[in-house]
Amino acid sequence: MAVNTNAPVGAETYGAAAPPELVQLLTPEGERVEHPDYDIDLTPEQVRSLYRDLVLVRRIDLEAVALQRQGELGIWASLLGQEAAQIGSGRALSDQDMVFPTYREHGVAWCRNVDPIKLLGLFRGVSHGGWDPAEHNFHLYTIVIGSQTLHAVGYAMGIQRDGAEAAAIVYFGDGATSQGDVNESFIWAAVNNAPVVFFCQNNQWAISEPLEKQSRIPLYRRASGFGFPGIRVDGNDVFACLAVTREALRNAREGQGPTLIEAYTYRMGAHTTSDDPTRYRVESELEAWKLKDPIERVKAYLFKNELADQEFFEAIDLEADELGKDLRRRCLELPDPDPLAIFENVYAEPHALLQEEREQFAAYLASFEGVA
Amino acid sequence: MTTGASRTAGGRSGGAATLTLVRAINEGLRRAMEEDPKVLVMGEDVGKLGGVFRVTDGLQKDFGEDRVIDTPLAESGIIGTAIGLALRGYRPVCEIQFDGFVFPAADQIITQLAKMRMRSLGALRLPVVVRIPFGGGIGAVEHHSESPEVHFTHTGGLRVVACSNPADGYHMIRQAIRCEDPVIFFEPKRRYWDKAPVDLDADPDLPLDKGRVVRPGTDVTLLAYGPMVRTCLEAAVAAEEDGRSLEVIDLRSLSPLDTELVVESVRRTGRCVVVHEAPVFSGYGAELAARITEQCFYHLEAPVLRVGGFSTPYPPSRLEDHYLPDLDRVLDAVDRTFAY
């Protein structure tokens, strides 16, 4: 009997791509809807502020993609389409909470006041990070898939031991849920009742691998197997992402342990600028998700409820243009680091081998001085 | 009292004592935990059981489950969460139960622990110690007798050390815990039950990154670390009967290497044999031989020779006596250096 690997038994019932039951507070048409378990009370000013965040991080992203196309960045991982998941969750954080991002969390970095030029510097090859995680409570980007989930749980165990009013939140994608480290982090978090929120942005694609290649059940349901709650939220709804993350963080801080949040969203661009999504996905999928654009629905909500006028939207667009221009200028001005920076910050204490290699390389470089 | 260490009412031992290597490291861990409340011990079976070799015996009873953490059975998780704890200001000492089990954790050690400080431009400190009982000679099943040190010496950002005796075990573990960098700490498991005097109140006589001449000699330099130090000392005693004077150096620190000590010795003796349990090909001895050739070329009477394991997986234990360098293989190499 031939085995059809594309249609596992029970796929209709438990399929990873089953119609999503998710927490939604704002429809794609900009209508405010109620949810029995989650609510949010935002002032008009707060909604306008969320809208500004969404527009500005999209602009940072678009400018970075353009810079990569012009050869100014080695690569860029676009967040296009995932702005609401990141701004919603990012704005739920308190200053004391600690963020462990993957490499696509430009919107969360924005919420933590990390200068976007630092992100560009990383992808330009100026450094492997470059910001002080303690200053922003925003850890370095992590390239290896899922590694940072364990760091977040360990950090949360430290919060427990300190008796602090804080939580850790860790970001990862749908593909990462297949990694051993992510599953180990679930176990550690559960048995230690660690104050950590797992924020999975299910953007449907792990480079070219669809969710069906990673899981036979919706990702949020995995949490129950580890012994903590899982919740699926409309990842394109900034209100719902804010409400759900706020609740999960509060539970963590109050000693109720971890939560897995699956933000159901879509990566509208390529995995990175090196990727070609036309080889593995159909145009109609993208068109369907464009109708759920996270920014357009907030704009519609603001319009319909007369919470903002044309002047407001134009001012934000102007601000985005200025931000993009400024970022472009500063990116082009980023100097290459000093060659001897290769040897710096590898060790906290002197290391004889590195000192020797540094001296030899410095002497070699110096030998060119004065040579025409 | 089997250890000979005197113990005060507070549980603290002191003075000079004759200890096994297991007990010496245990005392070192205990001191470190007493001195700094941020020091944590974590790993599989380190709590109630006290570790499969009893290195952490009694620590959970005295310091509690929050500081001596019995972890789930997952090595990557041990190192990954230790990194997170270190980022929060703690100083975790992780136990990897056996050498061959470090590979599931190798990803976290190599891609994360080693590199995080550089990635942060120096903003982060990762004072994590990874203790690994290593090497063969105890008749164990596979994956329990390996020498994976070069995987870590080949990784920038890590410090790699190996103790060989109780006094060093006691002092080096304390120094490793105090170190601001990640330290891979190898313990020679077949020497765990060797006894020697340890002065628990003395300051260490060497920094963590220095090697030591453990037996002076004039004819050949033997370079060893961990379990092979004792083998080389036995070889030196045997060689003396043949009228040959072997100098034995315990490298102690593999990264960084105490190059100065090695070079000084080999320039004096003119001959060098490197001895380790790990496979010779692409091994730590290859690094030593190349370095010595560069720096001692005009002083050498013979090429640097290497004695070590074969380029095979570690064999079943009934064959390990053939695989592991012993006194005769060391002496055979010494003979060959005189044939040039």
CSV table of N, CA and C in Angstrom, one decimal, chain A residues 134-263:
chain,number,residue,atom,x,y,z
A,134,ALA,N,21.0,44.5,28.4
A,134,ALA,CA,20.5,44.9,29.7
A,134,ALA,C,19.9,46.3,29.6
A,135,GLU,N,20.4,47.1,28.7
A,135,GLU,CA,19.9,48.5,28.6
A,135,GLU,C,18.5,48.5,28.1
A,136,HIS,N,18.2,47.6,27.2
A,136,HIS,CA,16.8,47.6,26.6
A,136,HIS,C,16.0,46.4,27.1
A,137,ASN,N,16.5,45.5,28.0
A,137,ASN,CA,15.9,44.3,28.3
A,137,ASN,C,15.4,43.6,27.0
A,138,PHE,N,16.3,43.6,26.1
A,138,PHE,CA,16.0,43.0,24.8
A,138,PHE,C,17.3,42.2,24.4
A,139,HIS,N,17.3,40.9,24.4
A,139,HIS,CA,18.5,40.1,24.2
A,139,HIS,C,18.9,40.2,22.7
A,140,LEU,N,20.1,39.7,22.4
A,140,LEU,CA,20.6,39.7,21.0
A,140,LEU,C,19.7,38.9,20.1
A,141,TYR,N,19.7,39.2,18.9
A,141,TYR,CA,19.0,38.3,17.9
A,141,TYR,C,19.7,37.0,17.9
A,142,THR,N,19.0,35.9,17.8
A,142,THR,CA,19.6,34.6,17.7
A,142,THR,C,19.3,33.9,16.4
A,143,ILE,N,20.3,33.5,15.7
A,143,ILE,CA,20.2,33.0,14.3
A,143,ILE,C,19.8,31.5,14.3
A,144,VAL,N,20.5,30.7,15.2
A,144,VAL,CA,20.2,29.3,15.3
A,144,VAL,C,18.8,29.1,15.8
A,145,ILE,N,18.0,28.3,15.1
A,145,ILE,CA,16.6,28.2,15.3
A,145,ILE,C,16.2,27.6,16.7
A,146,GLY,N,15.5,28.4,17.5
A,146,GLY,CA,15.0,27.9,18.7
A,146,GLY,C,15.9,27.9,19.9
A,147,SER,N,17.2,28.2,19.7
A,147,SER,CA,18.2,28.2,20.9
A,147,SER,C,17.8,29.1,22.0
A,148,GLN,N,17.2,30.2,21.6
A,148,GLN,CA,16.9,31.3,22.6
A,148,GLN,C,15.8,30.9,23.5
A,149,THR,N,15.0,29.9,23.1
A,149,THR,CA,13.9,29.5,24.0
A,149,THR,C,14.4,29.0,25.4
A,150,LEU,N,15.5,28.3,25.3
A,150,LEU,CA,16.1,27.8,26.5
A,150,LEU,C,16.8,28.9,27.3
A,151,HIS,N,17.3,29.9,26.7
A,151,HIS,CA,17.9,31.1,27.4
A,151,HIS,C,16.8,31.8,28.1
A,152,ALA,N,15.7,31.9,27.5
A,152,ALA,CA,14.5,32.6,28.1
A,152,ALA,C,14.1,31.9,29.4
A,153,VAL,N,14.0,30.6,29.3
A,153,VAL,CA,13.5,29.8,30.4
A,153,VAL,C,14.5,29.9,31.6
A,154,GLY,N,15.8,29.8,31.2
A,154,GLY,CA,16.9,29.9,32.3
A,154,GLY,C,16.8,31.3,32.9
A,155,TYR,N,16.6,32.3,32.1
A,155,TYR,CA,16.5,33.7,32.6
A,155,TYR,C,15.3,33.8,33.5
A,156,ALA,N,14.2,33.2,33.1
A,156,ALA,CA,12.9,33.2,33.9
A,156,ALA,C,13.2,32.4,35.3
A,157,MET,N,14.0,31.4,35.2
A,157,MET,CA,14.3,30.7,36.5
A,157,MET,C,15.1,31.6,37.4
A,158,GLY,N,15.9,32.5,36.8
A,158,GLY,CA,16.6,33.5,37.6
A,158,GLY,C,15.7,34.5,38.2
A,159,ILE,N,14.7,34.9,37.4
A,159,ILE,CA,13.7,35.9,37.9
A,159,ILE,C,13.0,35.2,39.2
A,160,GLN,N,12.7,33.9,39.0
A,160,GLN,CA,12.1,33.2,40.2
A,160,GLN,C,12.9,33.3,41.4
A,161,ARG,N,14.2,33.0,41.2
A,161,ARG,CA,15.1,33.0,42.4
A,161,ARG,C,15.3,34.4,42.9
A,162,ASP,N,15.2,35.4,42.1
A,162,ASP,CA,15.4,36.8,42.6
A,162,ASP,C,14.1,37.3,43.2
A,163,GLY,N,13.0,36.6,43.1
A,163,GLY,CA,11.7,37.0,43.6
A,163,GLY,C,11.2,38.3,42.9
A,164,ALA,N,11.6,38.5,41.7
A,164,ALA,CA,11.3,39.7,41.0
A,164,ALA,C,9.9,39.7,40.3
A,165,GLU,N,9.3,40.9,40.1
A,165,GLU,CA,8.1,41.1,39.4
A,165,GLU,C,8.3,41.3,38.0
A,166,ALA,N,8.6,40.2,37.3
A,166,ALA,CA,9.0,40.3,35.9
A,166,ALA,C,8.7,38.9,35.2
A,167,ALA,N,8.7,38.9,33.9
A,167,ALA,CA,8.6,37.7,33.1
A,167,ALA,C,9.6,37.8,32.0
A,168,ALA,N,9.8,36.6,31.4
A,168,ALA,CA,10.6,36.6,30.1
A,168,ALA,C,9.6,36.2,29.0
A,169,ILE,N,9.9,36.8,27.8
A,169,ILE,CA,9.1,36.4,26.7
A,169,ILE,C,10.1,36.0,25.6
A,170,VAL,N,9.7,34.9,24.9
A,170,VAL,CA,10.6,34.5,23.8
A,170,VAL,C,9.9,34.3,22.5
A,171,TYR,N,10.5,34.8,21.5
A,171,TYR,CA,9.9,34.7,20.1
A,171,TYR,C,10.5,33.6,19.3
A,172,PHE,N,9.7,33.0,18.5
A,172,PHE,CA,10.2,32.0,17.6
A,172,PHE,C,9.1,31.7,16.5
A,173,GLY,N,9.5,31.0,15.5
A,173,GLY,CA,8.5,30.8,14.4
A,173,GLY,C,8.0,29.4,14.4
A,174,ASP,N,7.1,29.1,13.5
A,174,ASP,CA,6.4,27.8,13.4
A,174,ASP,C,7.5,26.7,13.2
A,175,GLY,N,8.5,26.9,12.3
A,175,GLY,CA,9.5,25.9,12.1
A,175,GLY,C,10.3,25.6,13.3
A,176,ALA,N,10.5,26.5,14.2
A,176,ALA,CA,11.3,26.3,15.4
A,176,ALA,C,10.6,25.3,16.3
A,177,THR,N,9.3,25.1,16.2
A,177,THR,CA,8.6,24.2,17.1
A,177,THR,C,9.0,22.7,16.9
A,178,SER,N,9.7,22.5,15.7
A,178,SER,CA,10.2,21.1,15.5
A,178,SER,C,11.5,20.9,16.2
A,179,GLN,N,12.2,22.0,16.6
A,179,GLN,CA,13.5,21.8,17.2
A,179,GLN,C,13.4,21.2,18.6
A,180,GLY,N,14.5,20.4,18.9
A,180,GLY,CA,14.6,19.8,20.2
A,180,GLY,C,14.7,20.9,21.3
A,181,ASP,N,15.4,21.9,21.1
A,181,ASP,CA,15.6,22.9,22.1
A,181,ASP,C,14.2,23.6,22.5
A,182,VAL,N,13.4,23.8,21.6
A,182,VAL,CA,12.1,24.4,21.9
A,182,VAL,C,11.3,23.4,22.8
A,183,ASN,N,11.3,22.1,22.4
A,183,ASN,CA,10.6,21.1,23.2
A,183,ASN,C,11.2,21.0,24.6
A,184,GLU,N,12.5,21.0,24.7
A,184,GLU,CA,13.2,21.0,26.0
A,184,GLU,C,12.8,22.2,26.8
A,185,SER,N,12.7,23.4,26.1
A,185,SER,CA,12.4,24.6,26.9
A,185,SER,C,10.9,24.5,27.4
A,186,PHE,N,10.0,23.8,26.7
A,186,PHE,CA,8.7,23.6,27.2
A,186,PHE,C,8.7,22.8,28.5
A,187,ILE,N,9.5,21.7,28.4
A,187,ILE,CA,9.6,20.8,29.6
A,187,ILE,C,10.2,21.6,30.8
A,188,TRP,N,11.3,22.3,30.6
A,188,TRP,CA,11.9,23.1,31.7
A,188,TRP,C,10.9,24.1,32.3
A,189,ALA,N,10.3,24.8,31.4
A,189,ALA,CA,9.3,25.9,31.8
A,189,ALA,C,8.2,25.2,32.6
A,190,ALA,N,7.7,24.1,32.2
A,190,ALA,CA,6.6,23.5,32.9
A,190,ALA,C,7.0,22.9,34.2
A,191,VAL,N,8.1,22.2,34.3
A,191,VAL,CA,8.4,21.6,35.6
A,191,VAL,C,8.9,22.6,36.6
A,192,ASN,N,9.4,23.7,36.1
A,192,ASN,CA,9.9,24.8,37.0
A,192,ASN,C,8.8,25.9,37.2
A,193,ASN,N,7.7,25.7,36.6
A,193,ASN,CA,6.6,26.8,36.6
A,193,ASN,C,7.3,28.2,36.3
A,194,ALA,N,8.1,28.2,35.3
A,194,ALA,CA,8.9,29.4,35.1
A,194,ALA,C,8.0,30.5,34.5
A,195,PRO,N,8.3,31.8,34.9
A,195,PRO,CA,7.6,32.9,34.4
A,195,PRO,C,8.0,33.3,33.0
A,196,VAL,N,7.5,32.6,32.0
A,196,VAL,CA,8.0,32.8,30.7
A,196,VAL,C,6.8,32.7,29.7
A,197,VAL,N,6.8,33.5,28.7
A,197,VAL,CA,5.7,33.4,27.7
A,197,VAL,C,6.4,33.0,26.4
A,198,PHE,N,5.9,32.0,25.8
A,198,PHE,CA,6.4,31.5,24.5
A,198,PHE,C,5.5,32.2,23.4
A,199,PHE,N,6.1,33.0,22.6
A,199,PHE,CA,5.3,33.7,21.6
A,199,PHE,C,5.8,33.2,20.2
A,200,CYS,N,4.9,32.3,19.7
A,200,CYS,CA,5.2,31.7,18.4
A,200,CYS,C,4.5,32.5,17.3
A,201,GLN,N,5.2,33.0,16.4
A,201,GLN,CA,4.6,33.7,15.2
A,201,GLN,C,4.5,32.6,14.1
A,202,ASN,N,3.3,32.0,14.0
A,202,ASN,CA,3.1,31.1,13.0
A,202,ASN,C,2.9,31.8,11.7
A,203,ASN,N,3.9,32.0,10.9
A,203,ASN,CA,3.8,32.8,9.6
A,203,ASN,C,3.6,31.8,8.5
A,204,GLN,N,3.3,30.6,8.8
A,204,GLN,CA,2.9,29.5,7.8
A,204,GLN,C,4.0,28.9,7.0
A,205,TRP,N,5.2,29.5,7.0
A,205,TRP,CA,6.2,29.0,6.2
A,205,TRP,C,7.6,29.0,6.9
A,206,ALA,N,8.3,27.9,6.9
A,206,ALA,CA,9.7,27.8,7.4
A,206,ALA,C,10.6,27.7,6.2
A,207,ILE,N,11.0,28.9,5.7
A,207,ILE,CA,11.6,29.0,4.3
A,207,ILE,C,10.5,28.4,3.4
A,208,SER,N,10.8,27.2,2.8
A,208,SER,CA,9.8,26.7,1.8
A,208,SER,C,9.0,25.6,2.4
A,209,GLU,N,9.1,25.3,3.7
A,209,GLU,CA,8.4,24.2,4.3
A,209,GLU,C,7.1,24.7,4.9
A,210,PRO,N,6.0,24.2,4.4
A,210,PRO,CA,4.7,24.7,5.0
A,210,PRO,C,4.5,24.0,6.4
A,211,LEU,N,3.5,24.6,7.1
A,211,LEU,CA,3.3,24.1,8.4
A,211,LEU,C,3.0,22.6,8.5
A,212,GLU,N,2.3,22.1,7.4
A,212,GLU,CA,2.0,20.7,7.4
A,212,GLU,C,3.2,19.8,7.5
A,213,LYS,N,4.4,20.3,7.2
A,213,LYS,CA,5.6,19.5,7.3
A,213,LYS,C,6.2,19.6,8.7
A,214,GLN,N,5.6,20.4,9.6
A,214,GLN,CA,6.1,20.6,10.9
A,214,GLN,C,5.2,20.0,12.0
A,215,SER,N,3.9,19.9,11.7
A,215,SER,CA,3.0,19.5,12.7
A,215,SER,C,1.7,19.0,12.2
A,216,ARG,N,1.1,18.0,12.9
A,216,ARG,CA,-0.2,17.5,12.5
A,216,ARG,C,-1.3,18.1,13.4
A,217,ILE,N,-0.9,18.9,14.4
A,217,ILE,CA,-1.9,19.6,15.2
A,217,ILE,C,-1.6,21.1,15.2
A,218,PRO,N,-2.6,21.9,15.4
A,218,PRO,CA,-2.4,23.3,15.6
A,218,PRO,C,-1.3,23.5,16.7
A,219,LEU,N,-0.4,24.4,16.4
A,219,LEU,CA,0.8,24.5,17.3
A,219,LEU,C,0.4,24.9,18.7
A,220,TYR,N,-0.6,25.7,18.9
A,220,TYR,CA,-1.0,26.1,20.3
A,220,TYR,C,-1.4,24.9,21.2
A,221,ARG,N,-1.9,23.9,20.5
A,221,ARG,CA,-2.3,22.7,21.3
A,221,ARG,C,-1.2,21.9,21.8
A,222,ARG,N,0.0,22.1,21.3
A,222,ARG,CA,1.1,21.4,21.8
A,222,ARG,C,1.4,21.7,23.3
A,223,ALA,N,1.0,22.9,23.7
A,223,ALA,CA,1.3,23.3,25.1
A,223,ALA,C,0.6,22.3,26.1
A,224,SER,N,-0.6,21.8,25.8
A,224,SER,CA,-1.3,21.0,26.7
A,224,SER,C,-0.5,19.7,27.0
A,225,GLY,N,0.2,19.2,26.0
A,225,GLY,CA,1.0,18.0,26.2
A,225,GLY,C,2.2,18.2,27.2
A,226,PHE,N,2.6,19.5,27.4
A,226,PHE,CA,3.6,19.8,28.3
A,226,PHE,C,3.1,20.3,29.6
A,227,GLY,N,1.8,20.5,29.7
A,227,GLY,CA,1.2,20.9,30.9
A,227,GLY,C,1.0,22.3,31.2
A,228,PHE,N,0.8,23.2,30.2
A,228,PHE,CA,0.5,24.6,30.4
A,228,PHE,C,-0.4,25.0,29.3
A,229,PRO,N,-1.0,26.2,29.5
A,229,PRO,CA,-2.0,26.6,28.5
A,229,PRO,C,-1.4,27.1,27.2
A,230,GLY,N,-2.2,26.9,26.1
A,230,GLY,CA,-1.8,27.4,24.8
A,230,GLY,C,-3.0,28.1,24.3
A,231,ILE,N,-2.7,29.2,23.6
A,231,ILE,CA,-3.8,30.0,23.0
A,231,ILE,C,-3.4,30.5,21.6
A,232,ARG,N,-4.4,30.5,20.7
A,232,ARG,CA,-4.2,31.0,19.4
A,232,ARG,C,-4.8,32.3,19.2
A,233,VAL,N,-4.1,33.3,18.7
A,233,VAL,CA,-4.6,34.6,18.5
A,233,VAL,C,-4.4,35.0,17.1
A,234,ASP,N,-5.3,35.9,16.6
A,234,ASP,CA,-5.2,36.4,15.3
A,234,ASP,C,-3.9,37.3,15.3
A,235,GLY,N,-2.9,36.8,14.6
A,235,GLY,CA,-1.6,37.5,14.7
A,235,GLY,C,-1.6,38.8,13.8
A,236,ASN,N,-2.7,39.1,13.1
A,236,ASN,CA,-2.8,40.3,12.3
A,236,ASN,C,-3.6,41.3,13.0
A,237,ASP,N,-4.0,41.0,14.2
A,237,ASP,CA,-4.9,41.9,15.0
A,237,ASP,C,-4.1,42.4,16.2
A,238,VAL,N,-3.7,43.6,16.1
A,238,VAL,CA,-2.8,44.2,17.1
A,238,VAL,C,-3.5,44.3,18.5
A,239,PHE,N,-4.9,44.5,18.5
A,239,PHE,CA,-5.6,44.6,19.7
A,239,PHE,C,-5.5,43.2,20.4
A,240,ALA,N,-5.9,42.2,19.7
A,240,ALA,CA,-5.9,40.8,20.3
A,240,ALA,C,-4.5,40.4,20.7
A,241,CYS,N,-3.5,40.7,19.9
A,241,CYS,CA,-2.1,40.3,20.3
A,241,CYS,C,-1.7,41.0,21.6
A,242,LEU,N,-2.1,42.3,21.7
A,242,LEU,CA,-1.8,43.0,23.0
A,242,LEU,C,-2.6,42.4,24.2
A,243,ALA,N,-3.8,42.1,24.0
A,243,ALA,CA,-4.7,41.6,25.1
A,243,ALA,C,-4.2,40.2,25.6
A,244,VAL,N,-3.9,39.4,24.6
A,244,VAL,CA,-3.6,38.0,25.0
A,244,VAL,C,-2.2,38.0,25.6
A,245,THR,N,-1.2,38.7,25.1
A,245,THR,CA,0.1,38.7,25.6
A,245,THR,C,0.1,39.4,27.0
A,246,ARG,N,-0.6,40.4,27.2
A,246,ARG,CA,-0.7,41.1,28.5
A,246,ARG,C,-1.2,40.1,29.5
A,247,GLU,N,-2.2,39.4,29.2
A,247,GLU,CA,-2.7,38.4,30.2
A,247,GLU,C,-1.7,37.3,30.5
A,248,ALA,N,-1.0,36.8,29.5
A,248,ALA,CA,0.0,35.7,29.7
A,248,ALA,C,1.1,36.2,30.5
A,249,LEU,N,1.6,37.5,30.3
A,249,LEU,CA,2.7,38.0,31.0
A,249,LEU,C,2.3,38.2,32.5
A,250,ARG,N,1.0,38.7,32.7
A,250,ARG,CA,0.5,38.9,34.0
A,250,ARG,C,0.5,37.5,34.8
A,251,ASN,N,0.0,36.5,34.1
A,251,ASN,CA,-0.1,35.2,34.8
A,251,ASN,C,1.3,34.7,35.1
A,252,ALA,N,2.3,35.0,34.2
A,252,ALA,CA,3.7,34.5,34.5
A,252,ALA,C,4.2,35.3,35.7
A,253,ARG,N,4.0,36.6,35.7
A,253,ARG,CA,4.6,37.4,36.8
A,253,ARG,C,3.9,37.0,38.2
A,254,GLU,N,2.7,36.6,38.1
A,254,GLU,CA,1.9,36.2,39.3
A,254,GLU,C,2.2,34.8,39.8
A,255,GLY,N,3.1,34.1,39.1
A,255,GLY,CA,3.5,32.8,39.6
A,255,GLY,C,2.6,31.6,39.0
A,256,GLN,N,1.9,32.0,37.9
A,256,GLN,CA,1.1,30.9,37.3
A,256,GLN,C,1.7,30.2,36.1
A,257,GLY,N,3.0,30.4,35.9
A,257,GLY,CA,3.8,29.7,35.0
A,257,GLY,C,3.6,30.1,33.6
A,258,PRO,N,4.1,29.2,32.7
A,258,PRO,CA,4.2,29.6,31.2
A,258,PRO,C,2.9,29.5,30.5
A,259,THR,N,2.9,30.2,29.3
A,259,THR,CA,1.8,30.2,28.4
A,259,THR,C,2.5,30.1,27.0
A,260,LEU,N,1.9,29.3,26.1
A,260,LEU,CA,2.3,29.3,24.7
A,260,LEU,C,1.2,30.1,23.9
A,261,ILE,N,1.7,31.2,23.3
A,261,ILE,CA,0.8,32.0,22.4
A,261,ILE,C,1.2,31.7,20.9
A,262,GLU,N,0.2,31.2,20.2
A,262,GLU,CA,0.5,31.0,18.7
A,262,GLU,C,-0.2,32.2,18.0
A,263,ALA,N,0.6,33.1,17.5
A,263,ALA,CA,0.0,34.2,16.7
A,263,ALA,C,-0.1,33.8,15.3
